[in-house]
Structures are given as C-alpha cells and as structure tokens.
PDB file of C-alpha atoms in Angstrom:
ATOM      1  CA  SER X   1     -52.567  -1.430 -66.625  1.00  0.00           C
ATOM      2  CA  GLN X   2     -49.690  -2.972 -64.745  1.00  0.00           C
ATOM      3  CA  THR X   3     -48.657  -6.577 -65.225  1.00  0.00           C
ATOM      4  CA  ILE X   4     -46.002  -8.766 -63.675  1.00  0.00           C
ATOM      5  CA  HIS X   5     -44.328 -11.681 -65.412  1.00  0.00           C
ATOM      6  CA  GLN X   6     -42.303 -14.366 -63.731  1.00  0.00           C
ATOM      7  CA  TRP X   7     -40.442 -17.311 -65.267  1.00  0.00           C
ATOM      8  CA  PRO X   8     -39.828 -20.135 -65.483  1.00  0.00           C
ATOM      9  CA  ALA X   9     -43.069 -21.421 -63.992  1.00  0.00           C
ATOM     10  CA  THR X  10     -41.619 -24.775 -63.016  1.00  0.00           C
ATOM     11  CA  LEU X  11     -38.123 -26.186 -62.785  1.00  0.00           C
ATOM     12  CA  VAL X  12     -36.363 -29.202 -61.377  1.00  0.00           C
ATOM     13  CA  GLN X  13     -32.696 -28.696 -60.559  1.00  0.00           C
ATOM     14  CA  PRO X  14     -30.054 -30.989 -59.076  1.00  0.00           C
ATOM     15  CA  VAL X  15     -28.322 -30.117 -55.823  1.00  0.00           C
ATOM     16  CA  GLY X  16     -25.296 -27.921 -56.465  1.00  0.00           C
ATOM     17  CA  SER X  17     -26.579 -26.489 -59.737  1.00  0.00           C
ATOM     18  CA  PRO X  18     -27.105 -22.747 -60.320  1.00  0.00           C
ATOM     19  CA  LEU X  19     -30.448 -20.969 -60.315  1.00  0.00           C
ATOM     20  CA  SER X  20     -31.868 -17.947 -62.076  1.00  0.00           C
ATOM     21  CA  LEU X  21     -35.476 -16.807 -61.728  1.00  0.00           C
ATOM     22  CA  GLU X  22     -36.525 -13.689 -63.552  1.00  0.00           C
ATOM     23  CA  CYS X  23     -39.307 -11.207 -62.961  1.00  0.00           C
ATOM     24  CA  THR X  24     -40.376  -8.161 -64.957  1.00  0.00           C
ATOM     25  CA  VAL X  25     -43.068  -5.570 -64.341  1.00  0.00           C
ATOM     26  CA  GLU X  26     -44.811  -3.625 -67.069  1.00  0.00           C
ATOM     27  CA  GLY X  27     -46.891  -0.471 -66.981  1.00  0.00           C
ATOM     28  CA  THR X  28     -45.209   1.308 -64.073  1.00  0.00           C
ATOM     29  CA  SER X  29     -41.956   3.080 -63.251  1.00  0.00           C
ATOM     30  CA  ASN X  30     -39.617   2.718 -60.283  1.00  0.00           C
ATOM     31  CA  PRO X  31     -41.631   0.017 -58.545  1.00  0.00           C
ATOM     32  CA  ASN X  32     -40.616  -1.538 -55.259  1.00  0.00           C
ATOM     33  CA  LEU X  33     -39.841  -5.191 -56.025  1.00  0.00           C
ATOM     34  CA  TYR X  34     -39.905  -8.241 -53.785  1.00  0.00           C
ATOM     35  CA  TRP X  35     -38.963 -11.929 -53.763  1.00  0.00           C
ATOM     36  CA  TYR X  36     -40.927 -14.190 -51.419  1.00  0.00           C
ATOM     37  CA  ARG X  37     -40.654 -17.933 -50.838  1.00  0.00           C
ATOM     38  CA  GLN X  38     -43.489 -20.191 -49.734  1.00  0.00           C
ATOM     39  CA  ALA X  39     -42.725 -23.636 -48.371  1.00  0.00           C
ATOM     40  CA  ALA X  40     -45.409 -26.290 -48.779  1.00  0.00           C
ATOM     41  CA  GLY X  41     -48.424 -25.482 -46.574  1.00  0.00           C
ATOM     42  CA  ARG X  42     -46.777 -22.447 -45.013  1.00  0.00           C
ATOM     43  CA  GLY X  43     -46.926 -18.679 -45.208  1.00  0.00           C
ATOM     44  CA  LEU X  44     -44.845 -16.362 -47.352  1.00  0.00           C
ATOM     45  CA  GLN X  45     -41.308 -15.549 -46.259  1.00  0.00           C
ATOM     46  CA  LEU X  46     -39.752 -12.324 -47.527  1.00  0.00           C
ATOM     47  CA  LEU X  47     -36.338 -12.981 -49.067  1.00  0.00           C
ATOM     48  CA  PHE X  48     -35.304  -9.722 -50.764  1.00  0.00           C
ATOM     49  CA  TYR X  49     -36.747  -6.339 -51.587  1.00  0.00           C
ATOM     50  CA  SER X  50     -35.544  -3.491 -53.760  1.00  0.00           C
ATOM     51  CA  VAL X  51     -36.524   0.160 -53.898  1.00  0.00           C
ATOM     52  CA  GLY X  52     -34.382   1.004 -56.938  1.00  0.00           C
ATOM     53  CA  ILE X  53     -31.805  -0.185 -59.457  1.00  0.00           C
ATOM     54  CA  GLY X  54     -28.894  -1.826 -57.687  1.00  0.00           C
ATOM     55  CA  GLN X  55     -30.537  -1.391 -54.263  1.00  0.00           C
ATOM     56  CA  ILE X  56     -31.162  -4.781 -52.678  1.00  0.00           C
ATOM     57  CA  SER X  57     -32.077  -5.564 -49.081  1.00  0.00           C
ATOM     58  CA  SER X  58     -31.789  -9.129 -47.797  1.00  0.00           C
ATOM     59  CA  GLU X  59     -34.099 -10.422 -45.110  1.00  0.00           C
ATOM     60  CA  VAL X  60     -32.856 -13.972 -44.664  1.00  0.00           C
ATOM     61  CA  PRO X  61     -29.183 -15.081 -44.736  1.00  0.00           C
ATOM     62  CA  GLN X  62     -28.874 -17.945 -47.217  1.00  0.00           C
ATOM     63  CA  ASN X  63     -27.212 -19.029 -50.424  1.00  0.00           C
ATOM     64  CA  LEU X  64     -29.591 -17.000 -52.560  1.00  0.00           C
ATOM     65  CA  SER X  65     -28.938 -13.552 -53.987  1.00  0.00           C
ATOM     66  CA  ALA X  66     -30.974 -10.974 -55.874  1.00  0.00           C
ATOM     67  CA  SER X  67     -30.141  -8.350 -58.450  1.00  0.00           C
ATOM     68  CA  ARG X  68     -31.971  -5.511 -60.131  1.00  0.00           C
ATOM     69  CA  PRO X  69     -30.149  -4.679 -63.352  1.00  0.00           C
ATOM     70  CA  GLN X  70     -32.995  -2.576 -64.763  1.00  0.00           C
ATOM     71  CA  ASP X  71     -35.808  -0.543 -63.252  1.00  0.00           C
ATOM     72  CA  ARG X  72     -38.477  -3.173 -63.789  1.00  0.00           C
ATOM     73  CA  GLN X  73     -36.405  -6.356 -63.714  1.00  0.00           C
ATOM     74  CA  PHE X  74     -35.668  -8.422 -60.628  1.00  0.00           C
ATOM     75  CA  ILE X  75     -33.586 -11.601 -60.659  1.00  0.00           C
ATOM     76  CA  LEU X  76     -33.197 -14.278 -57.994  1.00  0.00           C
ATOM     77  CA  SER X  77     -30.038 -16.369 -58.238  1.00  0.00           C
ATOM     78  CA  SER X  78     -28.016 -19.061 -56.581  1.00  0.00           C
ATOM     79  CA  LYS X  79     -24.585 -20.417 -57.418  1.00  0.00           C
ATOM     80  CA  LYS X  80     -25.205 -23.799 -55.780  1.00  0.00           C
ATOM     81  CA  LEU X  81     -28.681 -24.999 -54.860  1.00  0.00           C
ATOM     82  CA  LEU X  82     -29.454 -26.888 -51.670  1.00  0.00           C
ATOM     83  CA  LEU X  83     -32.314 -29.323 -51.087  1.00  0.00           C
ATOM     84  CA  SER X  84     -33.771 -26.800 -48.642  1.00  0.00           C
ATOM     85  CA  ASP X  85     -34.115 -24.251 -51.464  1.00  0.00           C
ATOM     86  CA  SER X  86     -37.091 -26.162 -52.842  1.00  0.00           C
ATOM     87  CA  GLY X  87     -40.314 -24.185 -52.709  1.00  0.00           C
ATOM     88  CA  PHE X  88     -42.651 -21.787 -54.427  1.00  0.00           C
ATOM     89  CA  TYR X  89     -40.986 -18.478 -55.293  1.00  0.00           C
ATOM     90  CA  LEU X  90     -43.065 -15.379 -55.805  1.00  0.00           C
ATOM     91  CA  CYS X  91     -42.093 -12.043 -57.263  1.00  0.00           C
ATOM     92  CA  ALA X  92     -44.166  -9.017 -56.291  1.00  0.00           C
ATOM     93  CA  TRP X  93     -44.314  -5.275 -56.872  1.00  0.00           C
ATOM     94  CA  THR X  94     -45.835  -2.157 -55.426  1.00  0.00           C
ATOM     95  CA  SER X  95     -45.967   1.482 -56.365  1.00  0.00           C
ATOM     96  CA  PRO X  96     -43.415   3.569 -54.495  1.00  0.00           C
ATOM     97  CA  ALA X  97     -45.943   6.364 -53.948  1.00  0.00           C
ATOM     98  CA  GLY X  98     -46.810   5.445 -50.382  1.00  0.00           C
ATOM     99  CA  PHE X  99     -46.174   2.959 -47.620  1.00  0.00           C
ATOM    100  CA  GLY X 100     -49.694   1.612 -47.661  1.00  0.00           C
ATOM    101  CA  ASN X 101     -49.822   0.665 -51.312  1.00  0.00           C
ATOM    102  CA  THR X 102     -50.968  -2.813 -52.228  1.00  0.00           C
ATOM    103  CA  ILE X 103     -48.370  -5.424 -53.188  1.00  0.00           C
ATOM    104  CA  TYR X 104     -49.266  -7.448 -56.265  1.00  0.00           C
ATOM    105  CA  PHE X 105     -47.882 -10.894 -56.968  1.00  0.00           C
ATOM    106  CA  GLY X 106     -46.814 -12.821 -60.023  1.00  0.00           C
ATOM    107  CA  GLU X 107     -47.932 -16.364 -60.730  1.00  0.00           C
ATOM    108  CA  GLY X 108     -44.920 -17.933 -59.040  1.00  0.00           C
ATOM    109  CA  SER X 109     -42.139 -20.373 -59.872  1.00  0.00           C
ATOM    110  CA  TRP X 110     -42.086 -23.903 -58.514  1.00  0.00           C
ATOM    111  CA  LEU X 111     -38.545 -25.036 -57.744  1.00  0.00           C
ATOM    112  CA  THR X 112     -37.748 -28.629 -56.861  1.00  0.00           C
ATOM    113  CA  VAL X 113     -34.161 -29.406 -55.948  1.00  0.00           C
ATOM    114  CA  VAL X 114     -33.324 -33.104 -56.312  1.00  0.00           C
TER     115      VAL X 114
ATOM    116  CA  GLU I   1     -41.177  -7.555 -33.779  1.00  0.00           C
ATOM    117  CA  ASP I   2     -44.056  -7.533 -36.243  1.00  0.00           C
ATOM    118  CA  GLN I   3     -46.186 -10.662 -36.054  1.00  0.00           C
ATOM    119  CA  VAL I   4     -49.289 -11.968 -37.804  1.00  0.00           C
ATOM    120  CA  THR I   5     -51.277 -14.983 -36.576  1.00  0.00           C
ATOM    121  CA  GLN I   6     -54.178 -16.496 -38.474  1.00  0.00           C
ATOM    122  CA  SER I   7     -56.808 -18.876 -37.165  1.00  0.00           C
ATOM    123  CA  PRO I   8     -58.064 -21.432 -37.729  1.00  0.00           C
ATOM    124  CA  GLU I   9     -55.402 -23.146 -39.828  1.00  0.00           C
ATOM    125  CA  ALA I  10     -58.090 -24.998 -41.740  1.00  0.00           C
ATOM    126  CA  LEU I  11     -61.839 -24.611 -41.976  1.00  0.00           C
ATOM    127  CA  ARG I  12     -64.428 -26.871 -43.580  1.00  0.00           C
ATOM    128  CA  LEU I  13     -67.865 -25.443 -44.310  1.00  0.00           C
ATOM    129  CA  GLN I  14     -70.986 -26.655 -46.009  1.00  0.00           C
ATOM    130  CA  GLU I  15     -72.178 -24.516 -48.887  1.00  0.00           C
ATOM    131  CA  GLY I  16     -74.236 -21.683 -47.417  1.00  0.00           C
ATOM    132  CA  GLU I  17     -72.733 -22.005 -43.923  1.00  0.00           C
ATOM    133  CA  SER I  18     -71.369 -18.570 -42.974  1.00  0.00           C
ATOM    134  CA  SER I  19     -68.238 -18.181 -40.856  1.00  0.00           C
ATOM    135  CA  SER I  20     -65.291 -15.901 -40.069  1.00  0.00           C
ATOM    136  CA  LEU I  21     -61.530 -16.112 -40.358  1.00  0.00           C
ATOM    137  CA  ASN I  22     -59.339 -14.337 -37.823  1.00  0.00           C
ATOM    138  CA  CYS I  23     -56.084 -12.434 -38.227  1.00  0.00           C
ATOM    139  CA  SER I  24     -54.438 -11.037 -35.107  1.00  0.00           C
ATOM    140  CA  TYR I  25     -51.416  -8.796 -35.436  1.00  0.00           C
ATOM    141  CA  THR I  26     -48.781  -6.813 -33.625  1.00  0.00           C
ATOM    142  CA  VAL I  27     -47.040  -4.140 -35.636  1.00  0.00           C
ATOM    143  CA  SER I  28     -45.279  -0.874 -34.994  1.00  0.00           C
ATOM    144  CA  GLY I  29     -46.970   1.793 -37.052  1.00  0.00           C
ATOM    145  CA  LEU I  30     -49.567  -0.031 -39.136  1.00  0.00           C
ATOM    146  CA  ARG I  31     -49.544   1.157 -42.743  1.00  0.00           C
ATOM    147  CA  GLY I  32     -52.200  -1.281 -43.893  1.00  0.00           C
ATOM    148  CA  LEU I  33     -53.673  -4.727 -43.336  1.00  0.00           C
ATOM    149  CA  PHE I  34     -54.138  -6.804 -46.467  1.00  0.00           C
ATOM    150  CA  TRP I  35     -56.200  -9.864 -47.310  1.00  0.00           C
ATOM    151  CA  TYR I  36     -55.277 -12.138 -50.199  1.00  0.00           C
ATOM    152  CA  ARG I  37     -56.791 -15.263 -51.687  1.00  0.00           C
ATOM    153  CA  GLN I  38     -54.446 -17.972 -52.955  1.00  0.00           C
ATOM    154  CA  ASP I  39     -55.480 -20.906 -55.104  1.00  0.00           C
ATOM    155  CA  PRO I  40     -53.232 -23.992 -55.256  1.00  0.00           C
ATOM    156  CA  GLY I  41     -50.151 -23.395 -57.379  1.00  0.00           C
ATOM    157  CA  LYS I  42     -50.989 -19.725 -57.971  1.00  0.00           C
ATOM    158  CA  GLY I  43     -49.762 -16.412 -56.703  1.00  0.00           C
ATOM    159  CA  PRO I  44     -51.849 -14.591 -54.073  1.00  0.00           C
ATOM    160  CA  GLU I  45     -54.712 -12.514 -55.427  1.00  0.00           C
ATOM    161  CA  PHE I  46     -55.396  -9.203 -53.717  1.00  0.00           C
ATOM    162  CA  LEU I  47     -58.779  -8.853 -51.984  1.00  0.00           C
ATOM    163  CA  PHE I  48     -58.811  -5.934 -49.527  1.00  0.00           C
ATOM    164  CA  THR I  49     -56.734  -3.291 -47.808  1.00  0.00           C
ATOM    165  CA  LEU I  50     -57.797  -1.858 -44.442  1.00  0.00           C
ATOM    166  CA  TYR I  51     -56.010   1.103 -42.905  1.00  0.00           C
ATOM    167  CA  SER I  52     -57.711   2.072 -39.658  1.00  0.00           C
ATOM    168  CA  ALA I  53     -59.736   0.518 -36.840  1.00  0.00           C
ATOM    169  CA  GLY I  54     -63.420   0.431 -37.621  1.00  0.00           C
ATOM    170  CA  GLU I  55     -62.928   0.242 -41.364  1.00  0.00           C
ATOM    171  CA  GLU I  56     -64.927  -2.348 -43.323  1.00  0.00           C
ATOM    172  CA  LYS I  57     -64.801  -3.464 -46.950  1.00  0.00           C
ATOM    173  CA  GLU I  58     -66.982  -5.861 -48.919  1.00  0.00           C
ATOM    174  CA  LYS I  59     -66.667  -7.837 -52.119  1.00  0.00           C
ATOM    175  CA  GLU I  60     -69.379 -10.279 -53.105  1.00  0.00           C
ATOM    176  CA  ARG I  61     -69.667 -12.796 -50.234  1.00  0.00           C
ATOM    177  CA  LEU I  62     -66.613 -11.469 -48.404  1.00  0.00           C
ATOM    178  CA  LYS I  63     -66.451  -8.715 -45.804  1.00  0.00           C
ATOM    179  CA  ALA I  64     -63.289  -7.614 -44.026  1.00  0.00           C
ATOM    180  CA  THR I  65     -63.223  -5.682 -40.754  1.00  0.00           C
ATOM    181  CA  LEU I  66     -60.409  -4.200 -38.688  1.00  0.00           C
ATOM    182  CA  THR I  67     -59.827  -3.440 -35.007  1.00  0.00           C
ATOM    183  CA  LYS I  68     -56.646  -2.243 -33.308  1.00  0.00           C
ATOM    184  CA  LYS I  69     -55.504  -5.815 -32.708  1.00  0.00           C
ATOM    185  CA  GLU I  70     -57.188  -8.039 -35.272  1.00  0.00           C
ATOM    186  CA  SER I  71     -59.037  -8.352 -38.516  1.00  0.00           C
ATOM    187  CA  PHE I  72     -61.865 -10.654 -39.519  1.00  0.00           C
ATOM    188  CA  LEU I  73     -62.775 -11.968 -42.936  1.00  0.00           C
ATOM    189  CA  HIS I  74     -66.462 -12.840 -42.875  1.00  0.00           C
ATOM    190  CA  ILE I  75     -67.738 -15.251 -45.504  1.00  0.00           C
ATOM    191  CA  THR I  76     -71.496 -15.156 -46.011  1.00  0.00           C
ATOM    192  CA  ALA I  77     -73.262 -18.108 -47.635  1.00  0.00           C
ATOM    193  CA  PRO I  78     -70.048 -19.486 -49.162  1.00  0.00           C
ATOM    194  CA  LYS I  79     -69.946 -21.459 -52.387  1.00  0.00           C
ATOM    195  CA  PRO I  80     -67.501 -24.219 -53.394  1.00  0.00           C
ATOM    196  CA  GLU I  81     -65.618 -21.742 -55.581  1.00  0.00           C
ATOM    197  CA  ASP I  82     -64.687 -19.819 -52.418  1.00  0.00           C
ATOM    198  CA  SER I  83     -62.433 -22.724 -51.445  1.00  0.00           C
ATOM    199  CA  ALA I  84     -58.860 -21.429 -51.252  1.00  0.00           C
ATOM    200  CA  THR I  85     -56.218 -20.342 -48.779  1.00  0.00           C
ATOM    201  CA  TYR I  86     -56.821 -16.882 -47.359  1.00  0.00           C
ATOM    202  CA  LEU I  87     -53.745 -14.915 -46.359  1.00  0.00           C
ATOM    203  CA  CYS I  88     -53.525 -11.913 -44.064  1.00  0.00           C
ATOM    204  CA  ALA I  89     -50.573  -9.521 -44.093  1.00  0.00           C
ATOM    205  CA  VAL I  90     -49.553  -6.261 -42.446  1.00  0.00           C
ATOM    206  CA  LYS I  91     -47.299  -3.501 -43.630  1.00  0.00           C
ATOM    207  CA  ASP I  92     -45.393  -1.473 -41.080  1.00  0.00           C
ATOM    208  CA  SER I  93     -43.414   1.733 -41.505  1.00  0.00           C
ATOM    209  CA  SER I  94     -40.884  -0.034 -43.753  1.00  0.00           C
ATOM    210  CA  TYR I  95     -41.439  -1.434 -47.242  1.00  0.00           C
ATOM    211  CA  LYS I  96     -42.110  -4.958 -46.052  1.00  0.00           C
ATOM    212  CA  LEU I  97     -45.309  -6.976 -46.028  1.00  0.00           C
ATOM    213  CA  ILE I  98     -45.408  -9.566 -43.226  1.00  0.00           C
ATOM    214  CA  PHE I  99     -47.709 -12.545 -43.800  1.00  0.00           C
ATOM    215  CA  GLY I 100     -49.548 -14.955 -41.567  1.00  0.00           C
ATOM    216  CA  SER I 101     -49.513 -18.662 -42.376  1.00  0.00           C
ATOM    217  CA  GLY I 102     -53.011 -18.577 -43.854  1.00  0.00           C
ATOM    218  CA  THR I 103     -56.352 -20.307 -43.383  1.00  0.00           C
ATOM    219  CA  ARG I 104     -57.214 -23.145 -45.778  1.00  0.00           C
ATOM    220  CA  LEU I 105     -60.930 -22.959 -46.515  1.00  0.00           C
ATOM    221  CA  LEU I 106     -62.850 -25.864 -48.024  1.00  0.00           C
ATOM    222  CA  VAL I 107     -66.505 -25.360 -48.920  1.00  0.00           C
ATOM    223  CA  ARG I 108     -68.400 -28.552 -49.643  1.00  0.00           C
ATOM    224  CA  PRO I 109     -71.417 -28.587 -51.973  1.00  0.00           C
TER     225      PRO I 109
END
C-alpha cells in the first residue's frame, strides 16, 4: 500500500531564517506531488505541484520554492521566512494514471514564524 | 475561474440530529468532486469521490450526492465522533485540486 511521510511535524523558526520541509511517498512510482498551505480556520491553498522529477509548477508568487530531486521526494524551501509564512503545510500525492484520481494527504507540518 | 463555496461555515448539531452540508462549484470540465474530513492538527482524510451528476456514495452515517452545480454531504443520526471540518474540492482538466473553505461540524452528546 502507498504511504506518505512528511517532516518535521512542528517547527518554530525566526523571521529571516531558512526553511526546509520534506515529503516522501512510498509504494508508488511517478506520482503527482503537491504542496498546500492552510492558514488558521481557512481552506487549503495550492502552492506547488509536480508531475515529474525536476518539473515544478508554482501557483502562488511568494518567497517559497519547491524541488523534486527524486521521483518520490518533494521539498518545500525558503531562504528567508516571513511572518506571513506561518501556517499548516500539507504534502499530497496522486497516481498519474488519470485526471480524476484521488489526492491523498500527509499529516502536515505546523510552521510558526516568530 | 474554478470556484468552490461551502456552506454553512459552521454547524452545531445534537447527537442524532440529521443535517446536510452544501458545496457549490463552478469548474471547467469537472474531473471529480471530492469530500474530505479533517480533524484538528491533522491532514485531510479522503471520504468520497463523485464524478457525474446523479451519483451517490455512502459510508456509515455519511452520504454524498452530486448535481451539475453542487454536492451535498448528508449526515444521518450523527455522533460526537463525527465532529470535524468537512472539506469539498473539485478537480478540473488540469492536475489541480481546488478546495472550499470547509464546514466545521460540532456534534454535541
């Protein structure tokens, strides 16, 4: 069966510090991968998605970036965090077999920028 | 532009009091409408996928239905453990899943 792992689960970072959140998927090949952000009490905002190694599409201009160095690894980064980057970050995956396939989420990473 | 609107924002029910959550959408080329349950501090948990108008799916006390413009999540005789935020999302002809802001459900014993 397929599983998705996301870490760290919680982190507190000062303004201006770098960020790296990592996500890996097991049990599948060539998944479509996603990074979402959820502000407190709000819906999920799509940040990045990837359909293959090195292929990244950005949905929201910001100081975040994403990379996909391996087939089942997706990394969210920032060189300098802003207070507004605080939120709940979710990695997700889906099979590439069809457009209607379900997207499955990891457990999320809570980021507080202080 | 694809858009998903959920109502109500919050709903309080007594245990056993049935109700429905609404998800209205506009999308070019619907490739699926998805319902998720999200508990506080957790990632969304997949519940249902609906693909075409008239389709219905059930799971325990939950039943999801779909029309050309909206979807309903019916909760029959809810229990306190059904308390959570319920998220609706649509997938269009791209790879993206567009979410509504969710309905926070509280079921009191």
